Amino acid sequence: MTWLMYMALGAFAGTLAGLFGVGGGLIIVPVLIISFKLQGIGGDLITHMAVGTSLATIMFTSLSAIHTHHGRKAVDWRLAAMISVGIIVGAWLGGYTADKLSGPLLQRLIGLFAWLMAAQMLFSLAPQGGAQLPGKPMQAAVGGIIGWASGIFGIGGGSLTVPFLTWCSVPMQRAVAVSAVCGFPIALVGALSYVVHGMGHQNLPAEAWGYVYLPALLGISLASVPFARLGAILAHRLSAIALRRAFAIFLILVGAKFLLFPG
């Protein structure tokens, strides 16, 4: 039953990720927190486990996205590599930072981020192009900030990378492709950070590697990739405006729960 539950979560997260064009982390983290709490596993570390597990699942979904964008020759590999230099450092520090935060505080930060993303979707807030890409050191520095934030929130970074690149006048298709590539080092290094910093903590279940819970990782990963493709197909048949509003409402509810009733 546990495996079926996590596969159902993977199918749900993958479908919604494909529908709304966002990384599954915004969906997986809150649902895993609720799931772990209902199962009575993880104790006061359920939030850390949810974020670490979410990052681990994104490793697999990002590989599929990278393959698709590379096949369309949309990836600027030099730009992706330079941003990823900072991302590697930032994602590791994100796991370290989260390890030092209490579960309720981490949930409040996730709730605040969910509200910011909801506002962005409801009001179509997006930076206007006009700036130019900064030099390589600044690209790496921005990558560090993106990796750090993504490591704390358990996301692939697309909601941060794409706006930065479009503000720097990078065409949308290229920005999305670069963001997809950057999602892999965020997920890989972030997940490793959560594994290392979670080792030795009490209250972790036997099936956990640090803060990464293996049954959830395997179940979600098996189902999320194929269902993300289904979601992408459905997205072309449904109203984009209605979808964005629906997901914004979901994020508002998630944010309200974590900001007002953490723990």
mmCIF file of C-alpha atoms in Angstrom:
data_model
loop_
_atom_site.group_PDB
_atom_site.id
_atom_site.type_symbol
_atom_site.label_atom_id
_atom_site.label_comp_id
_atom_site.label_asym_id
_atom_site.label_seq_id
_atom_site.Cartn_x
_atom_site.Cartn_y
_atom_site.Cartn_z
ATOM 1 C CA MET A 1 0.000 0.000 0.000
ATOM 2 C CA THR A 2 2.867 2.382 0.775
ATOM 3 C CA TRP A 3 4.409 1.826 -2.667
ATOM 4 C CA LEU A 4 1.052 2.376 -4.347
ATOM 5 C CA MET A 5 0.575 5.581 -2.371
ATOM 6 C CA TYR A 6 3.931 7.010 -3.457
ATOM 7 C CA MET A 7 3.372 5.982 -7.066
ATOM 8 C CA ALA A 8 -0.012 7.720 -6.934
ATOM 9 C CA LEU A 9 1.732 10.825 -5.573
ATOM 10 C CA GLY A 10 4.273 10.609 -8.394
ATOM 11 C CA ALA A 11 1.497 10.340 -10.962
ATOM 12 C CA PHE A 12 -0.316 13.300 -9.387
ATOM 13 C CA ALA A 13 2.825 15.441 -9.161
ATOM 14 C CA GLY A 14 3.988 14.516 -12.649
ATOM 15 C CA THR A 15 0.613 15.279 -14.213
ATOM 16 C CA LEU A 16 0.318 18.645 -12.490
ATOM 17 C CA ALA A 17 3.932 19.513 -13.323
ATOM 18 C CA GLY A 18 3.225 18.820 -16.980
ATOM 19 C CA LEU A 19 -0.066 20.719 -16.835
ATOM 20 C CA PHE A 20 1.276 23.838 -15.166
ATOM 21 C CA GLY A 21 4.782 23.880 -16.635
ATOM 22 C CA VAL A 22 6.495 23.978 -13.237
ATOM 23 C CA GLY A 23 8.849 21.642 -11.461
ATOM 24 C CA GLY A 24 7.269 18.921 -9.384
ATOM 25 C CA GLY A 25 8.956 20.172 -6.211
ATOM 26 C CA LEU A 26 6.237 22.747 -5.572
ATOM 27 C CA ILE A 27 3.779 19.847 -5.480
ATOM 28 C CA ILE A 28 5.867 17.016 -4.031
ATOM 29 C CA VAL A 29 7.186 18.856 -0.958
ATOM 30 C CA PRO A 30 3.828 19.845 0.608
ATOM 31 C CA VAL A 31 2.181 16.513 -0.199
ATOM 32 C CA LEU A 32 5.121 14.562 1.248
ATOM 33 C CA ILE A 33 5.023 16.616 4.436
ATOM 34 C CA ILE A 34 1.366 15.728 4.906
ATOM 35 C CA SER A 35 2.006 12.095 3.918
ATOM 36 C CA PHE A 36 4.916 11.625 6.344
ATOM 37 C CA LYS A 37 2.908 13.179 9.154
ATOM 38 C CA LEU A 38 -0.064 10.865 8.548
ATOM 39 C CA GLN A 39 2.267 7.849 8.504
ATOM 40 C CA GLY A 40 3.932 8.943 11.718
ATOM 41 C CA ILE A 41 7.467 8.752 10.297
ATOM 42 C CA GLY A 42 10.270 11.254 10.570
ATOM 43 C CA GLY A 43 9.155 12.986 13.745
ATOM 44 C CA ASP A 44 10.208 16.638 13.701
ATOM 45 C CA LEU A 45 12.321 15.992 10.582
ATOM 46 C CA ILE A 46 9.433 15.424 8.166
ATOM 47 C CA THR A 47 9.958 18.767 6.422
ATOM 48 C CA HIS A 48 13.658 18.097 5.858
ATOM 49 C CA MET A 49 12.816 14.613 4.529
ATOM 50 C CA ALA A 50 10.203 16.024 2.173
ATOM 51 C CA VAL A 51 12.615 18.585 0.703
ATOM 52 C CA GLY A 52 15.513 16.129 0.400
ATOM 53 C CA THR A 53 13.319 13.480 -1.208
ATOM 54 C CA SER A 54 11.819 16.026 -3.590
ATOM 55 C CA LEU A 55 15.275 17.071 -4.805
ATOM 56 C CA ALA A 56 16.213 13.426 -5.347
ATOM 57 C CA THR A 57 13.130 12.810 -7.522
ATOM 58 C CA ILE A 58 13.914 15.879 -9.637
ATOM 59 C CA MET A 59 17.184 14.229 -10.717
ATOM 60 C CA PHE A 60 15.211 11.761 -12.821
ATOM 61 C CA THR A 61 12.573 14.113 -14.207
ATOM 62 C CA SER A 62 15.240 16.674 -15.168
ATOM 63 C CA LEU A 63 17.107 14.118 -17.276
ATOM 64 C CA SER A 64 14.002 13.629 -19.407
ATOM 65 C CA ALA A 65 13.630 17.405 -19.860
ATOM 66 C CA ILE A 66 17.320 17.803 -20.764
ATOM 67 C CA HIS A 67 17.044 15.090 -23.405
ATOM 68 C CA THR A 68 14.043 16.813 -24.957
ATOM 69 C CA HIS A 69 15.622 20.277 -25.082
ATOM 70 C CA HIS A 70 18.958 18.978 -26.335
ATOM 71 C CA GLY A 71 17.186 17.101 -29.116
ATOM 72 C CA ARG A 72 15.673 20.401 -30.237
ATOM 73 C CA LYS A 73 19.119 22.080 -30.108
ATOM 74 C CA ALA A 74 17.764 24.682 -27.679
ATOM 75 C CA VAL A 75 20.438 24.403 -24.964
ATOM 76 C CA ASP A 76 23.187 26.998 -24.605
ATOM 77 C CA TRP A 77 25.637 24.643 -22.914
ATOM 78 C CA ARG A 78 28.247 27.311 -22.129
ATOM 79 C CA LEU A 79 25.715 29.456 -20.305
ATOM 80 C CA ALA A 80 24.274 26.443 -18.491
ATOM 81 C CA ALA A 81 27.747 25.320 -17.427
ATOM 82 C CA MET A 82 28.711 28.717 -16.034
ATOM 83 C CA ILE A 83 25.494 29.080 -14.028
ATOM 84 C CA SER A 84 25.888 25.488 -12.822
ATOM 85 C CA VAL A 85 29.303 26.297 -11.325
ATOM 86 C CA GLY A 86 27.559 28.518 -8.790
ATOM 87 C CA ILE A 87 24.583 26.179 -8.501
ATOM 88 C CA ILE A 88 26.787 23.328 -7.275
ATOM 89 C CA VAL A 89 28.063 25.430 -4.379
ATOM 90 C CA GLY A 90 24.691 27.021 -3.661
ATOM 91 C CA ALA A 91 22.702 23.764 -3.688
ATOM 92 C CA TRP A 92 25.101 22.193 -1.190
ATOM 93 C CA LEU A 93 24.828 25.238 1.076
ATOM 94 C CA GLY A 94 21.034 25.096 0.724
ATOM 95 C CA GLY A 95 21.017 21.616 2.274
ATOM 96 C CA TYR A 96 23.384 22.788 5.000
ATOM 97 C CA THR A 97 21.188 25.821 5.733
ATOM 98 C CA ALA A 98 18.014 23.743 5.886
ATOM 99 C CA ASP A 99 19.672 21.316 8.309
ATOM 100 C CA LYS A 100 20.191 24.212 10.738
ATOM 101 C CA LEU A 101 16.540 25.306 10.586
ATOM 102 C CA SER A 102 13.735 23.880 12.680
ATOM 103 C CA GLY A 103 10.955 22.026 10.895
ATOM 104 C CA PRO A 104 8.298 24.702 11.590
ATOM 105 C CA LEU A 105 10.571 27.529 10.402
ATOM 106 C CA LEU A 106 11.429 25.615 7.231
ATOM 107 C CA GLN A 107 7.718 25.088 6.594
ATOM 108 C CA ARG A 108 7.042 28.811 7.030
ATOM 109 C CA LEU A 109 9.738 29.636 4.476
ATOM 110 C CA ILE A 110 8.231 27.132 2.041
ATOM 111 C CA GLY A 111 4.791 28.632 2.667
ATOM 112 C CA LEU A 112 6.084 32.139 1.932
ATOM 113 C CA PHE A 113 7.702 30.922 -1.279
ATOM 114 C CA ALA A 114 4.435 29.224 -2.296
ATOM 115 C CA TRP A 115 2.577 32.532 -1.851
ATOM 116 C CA LEU A 116 5.174 34.379 -3.937
ATOM 117 C CA MET A 117 4.795 31.836 -6.723
ATOM 118 C CA ALA A 118 0.993 32.089 -6.472
ATOM 119 C CA ALA A 119 1.171 35.882 -6.855
ATOM 120 C CA GLN A 120 3.445 35.473 -9.859
ATOM 121 C CA MET A 121 0.938 33.127 -11.508
ATOM 122 C CA LEU A 122 -2.195 35.095 -10.657
ATOM 123 C CA PHE A 123 -0.842 38.441 -11.809
ATOM 124 C CA SER A 124 1.498 37.169 -14.559
ATOM 125 C CA LEU A 125 4.429 38.909 -12.940
ATOM 126 C CA ALA A 126 7.482 38.543 -15.137
ATOM 127 C CA PRO A 127 10.605 40.667 -15.555
ATOM 128 C CA GLN A 128 10.830 42.577 -18.796
ATOM 129 C CA GLY A 129 13.865 42.002 -20.978
ATOM 130 C CA GLY A 130 16.324 44.781 -21.568
ATOM 131 C CA ALA A 131 19.283 43.927 -19.405
ATOM 132 C CA GLN A 132 22.267 42.051 -20.793
ATOM 133 C CA LEU A 133 23.787 38.865 -19.474
ATOM 134 C CA PRO A 134 26.434 39.708 -16.873
ATOM 135 C CA GLY A 135 29.967 38.403 -17.076
ATOM 136 C CA LYS A 136 30.866 34.851 -16.179
ATOM 137 C CA PRO A 137 31.695 35.551 -12.499
ATOM 138 C CA MET A 138 28.299 37.173 -11.962
ATOM 139 C CA GLN A 139 26.552 34.336 -13.832
ATOM 140 C CA ALA A 140 28.155 31.901 -11.394
ATOM 141 C CA ALA A 141 27.197 34.118 -8.432
ATOM 142 C CA VAL A 142 23.553 34.227 -9.539
ATOM 143 C CA GLY A 143 23.700 30.459 -9.983
ATOM 144 C CA GLY A 144 24.865 30.207 -6.384
ATOM 145 C CA ILE A 145 21.836 32.159 -5.153
ATOM 146 C CA ILE A 146 19.459 30.078 -7.271
ATOM 147 C CA GLY A 147 21.045 26.832 -6.083
ATOM 148 C CA TRP A 148 20.922 27.917 -2.441
ATOM 149 C CA ALA A 149 17.242 28.886 -2.567
ATOM 150 C CA SER A 150 16.310 25.774 -4.559
ATOM 151 C CA GLY A 151 18.134 23.601 -2.043
ATOM 152 C CA ILE A 152 16.078 25.059 0.792
ATOM 153 C CA PHE A 153 12.712 24.813 -0.981
ATOM 154 C CA GLY A 154 13.273 21.462 -2.725
ATOM 155 C CA ILE A 155 12.670 22.755 -6.248
ATOM 156 C CA GLY A 156 14.488 22.439 -9.560
ATOM 157 C CA GLY A 157 15.052 26.182 -9.812
ATOM 158 C CA GLY A 158 13.047 26.892 -12.951
ATOM 159 C CA SER A 159 10.862 29.464 -11.202
ATOM 160 C CA LEU A 160 14.043 31.422 -10.442
ATOM 161 C CA THR A 161 16.337 30.672 -13.395
ATOM 162 C CA VAL A 162 13.860 31.445 -16.173
ATOM 163 C CA PRO A 163 12.888 34.920 -14.862
ATOM 164 C CA PHE A 164 16.558 35.846 -14.428
ATOM 165 C CA LEU A 165 17.460 34.779 -17.957
ATOM 166 C CA THR A 166 14.442 36.454 -19.569
ATOM 167 C CA TRP A 167 15.312 39.657 -17.688
ATOM 168 C CA CYS A 168 18.748 39.361 -19.287
ATOM 169 C CA SER A 169 17.090 39.278 -22.726
ATOM 170 C CA VAL A 170 17.633 35.553 -23.266
ATOM 171 C CA PRO A 171 14.870 34.206 -25.555
ATOM 172 C CA MET A 172 12.245 32.214 -23.671
ATOM 173 C CA GLN A 173 12.913 28.893 -25.420
ATOM 174 C CA ARG A 174 16.623 29.161 -24.675
ATOM 175 C CA ALA A 175 15.958 30.268 -21.088
ATOM 176 C CA VAL A 176 13.697 27.285 -20.415
ATOM 177 C CA ALA A 177 16.231 24.886 -21.945
ATOM 178 C CA VAL A 178 19.104 26.284 -19.852
ATOM 179 C CA SER A 179 16.901 26.134 -16.761
ATOM 180 C CA ALA A 180 16.148 22.471 -17.464
ATOM 181 C CA VAL A 181 19.867 21.687 -17.646
ATOM 182 C CA CYS A 182 20.556 23.601 -14.428
ATOM 183 C CA GLY A 183 17.845 21.608 -12.677
ATOM 184 C CA PHE A 184 20.001 18.474 -12.690
ATOM 185 C CA PRO A 185 22.979 19.809 -10.682
ATOM 186 C CA ILE A 186 20.536 21.502 -8.303
ATOM 187 C CA ALA A 187 18.798 18.179 -7.696
ATOM 188 C CA LEU A 188 21.942 16.037 -7.594
ATOM 189 C CA VAL A 189 24.063 18.225 -5.312
ATOM 190 C CA GLY A 190 21.080 19.313 -3.226
ATOM 191 C CA ALA A 191 20.010 15.709 -2.645
ATOM 192 C CA LEU A 192 23.562 14.694 -1.750
ATOM 193 C CA SER A 193 23.707 17.565 0.722
ATOM 194 C CA TYR A 194 20.504 16.371 2.370
ATOM 195 C CA VAL A 195 21.864 12.812 2.518
ATOM 196 C CA VAL A 196 25.131 13.891 4.166
ATOM 197 C CA HIS A 197 23.674 16.450 6.571
ATOM 198 C CA GLY A 198 20.857 14.110 7.553
ATOM 199 C CA MET A 199 23.096 11.201 8.506
ATOM 200 C CA GLY A 200 23.040 10.340 12.191
ATOM 201 C CA HIS A 201 19.851 12.192 13.075
ATOM 202 C CA GLN A 202 17.462 10.374 15.382
ATOM 203 C CA ASN A 203 13.821 9.726 14.398
ATOM 204 C CA LEU A 204 14.749 8.974 10.783
ATOM 205 C CA PRO A 205 13.173 5.764 9.442
ATOM 206 C CA ALA A 206 15.379 2.805 8.557
ATOM 207 C CA GLU A 207 14.603 3.237 4.844
ATOM 208 C CA ALA A 208 16.059 6.760 4.763
ATOM 209 C CA TRP A 209 19.474 7.829 3.470
ATOM 210 C CA GLY A 210 19.931 10.933 5.535
ATOM 211 C CA TYR A 211 16.953 13.113 4.702
ATOM 212 C CA VAL A 212 16.088 11.172 1.524
ATOM 213 C CA TYR A 213 13.326 8.597 2.057
ATOM 214 C CA LEU A 214 13.928 5.779 -0.422
ATOM 215 C CA PRO A 215 10.397 4.313 -0.760
ATOM 216 C CA ALA A 216 9.033 7.749 -1.640
ATOM 217 C CA LEU A 217 11.938 8.450 -4.007
ATOM 218 C CA LEU A 218 11.475 5.226 -5.965
ATOM 219 C CA GLY A 219 7.679 5.308 -6.064
ATOM 220 C CA ILE A 220 7.448 8.954 -7.108
ATOM 221 C CA SER A 221 10.218 8.684 -9.707
ATOM 222 C CA LEU A 222 8.688 5.630 -11.395
ATOM 223 C CA ALA A 223 5.365 7.369 -11.941
ATOM 224 C CA SER A 224 6.203 11.061 -12.307
ATOM 225 C CA VAL A 225 8.127 10.931 -15.598
ATOM 226 C CA PRO A 226 5.450 9.242 -17.767
ATOM 227 C CA PHE A 227 2.645 11.216 -16.155
ATOM 228 C CA ALA A 228 4.479 14.495 -16.765
ATOM 229 C CA ARG A 229 4.168 13.737 -20.465
ATOM 230 C CA LEU A 230 0.435 13.105 -19.988
ATOM 231 C CA GLY A 231 0.113 16.437 -18.210
ATOM 232 C CA ALA A 232 1.902 18.205 -21.055
ATOM 233 C CA ILE A 233 -0.560 16.696 -23.533
ATOM 234 C CA LEU A 234 -3.548 17.751 -21.419
ATOM 235 C CA ALA A 235 -2.136 21.269 -21.087
ATOM 236 C CA HIS A 236 -2.602 21.810 -24.821
ATOM 237 C CA ARG A 237 -6.283 20.891 -24.551
ATOM 238 C CA LEU A 238 -7.209 22.991 -21.516
ATOM 239 C CA SER A 239 -7.353 26.735 -20.850
ATOM 240 C CA ALA A 240 -3.892 28.031 -19.874
ATOM 241 C CA ILE A 241 -5.417 30.874 -17.836
ATOM 242 C CA ALA A 242 -7.715 28.522 -15.923
ATOM 243 C CA LEU A 243 -4.812 26.166 -15.220
ATOM 244 C CA ARG A 244 -2.614 28.944 -13.853
ATOM 245 C CA ARG A 245 -5.413 30.181 -11.599
ATOM 246 C CA ALA A 246 -6.124 26.666 -10.331
ATOM 247 C CA PHE A 247 -2.489 26.057 -9.473
ATOM 248 C CA ALA A 248 -2.212 29.483 -7.848
ATOM 249 C CA ILE A 249 -5.138 28.582 -5.590
ATOM 250 C CA PHE A 250 -3.382 25.322 -4.707
ATOM 251 C CA LEU A 251 -0.230 27.254 -3.771
ATOM 252 C CA ILE A 252 -2.223 29.767 -1.706
ATOM 253 C CA LEU A 253 -3.755 26.925 0.309
ATOM 254 C CA VAL A 254 -0.349 25.269 0.762
ATOM 255 C CA GLY A 255 1.193 28.574 1.839
ATOM 256 C CA ALA A 256 -1.621 29.258 4.286
ATOM 257 C CA LYS A 257 -1.249 25.836 5.887
ATOM 258 C CA PHE A 258 2.529 26.134 6.355
ATOM 259 C CA LEU A 259 2.548 29.783 7.416
ATOM 260 C CA LEU A 260 -0.351 29.593 9.835
ATOM 261 C CA PHE A 261 -0.191 25.976 11.015
ATOM 262 C CA PRO A 262 3.381 24.692 10.660
ATOM 263 C CA GLY A 263 4.523 21.474 12.238
#
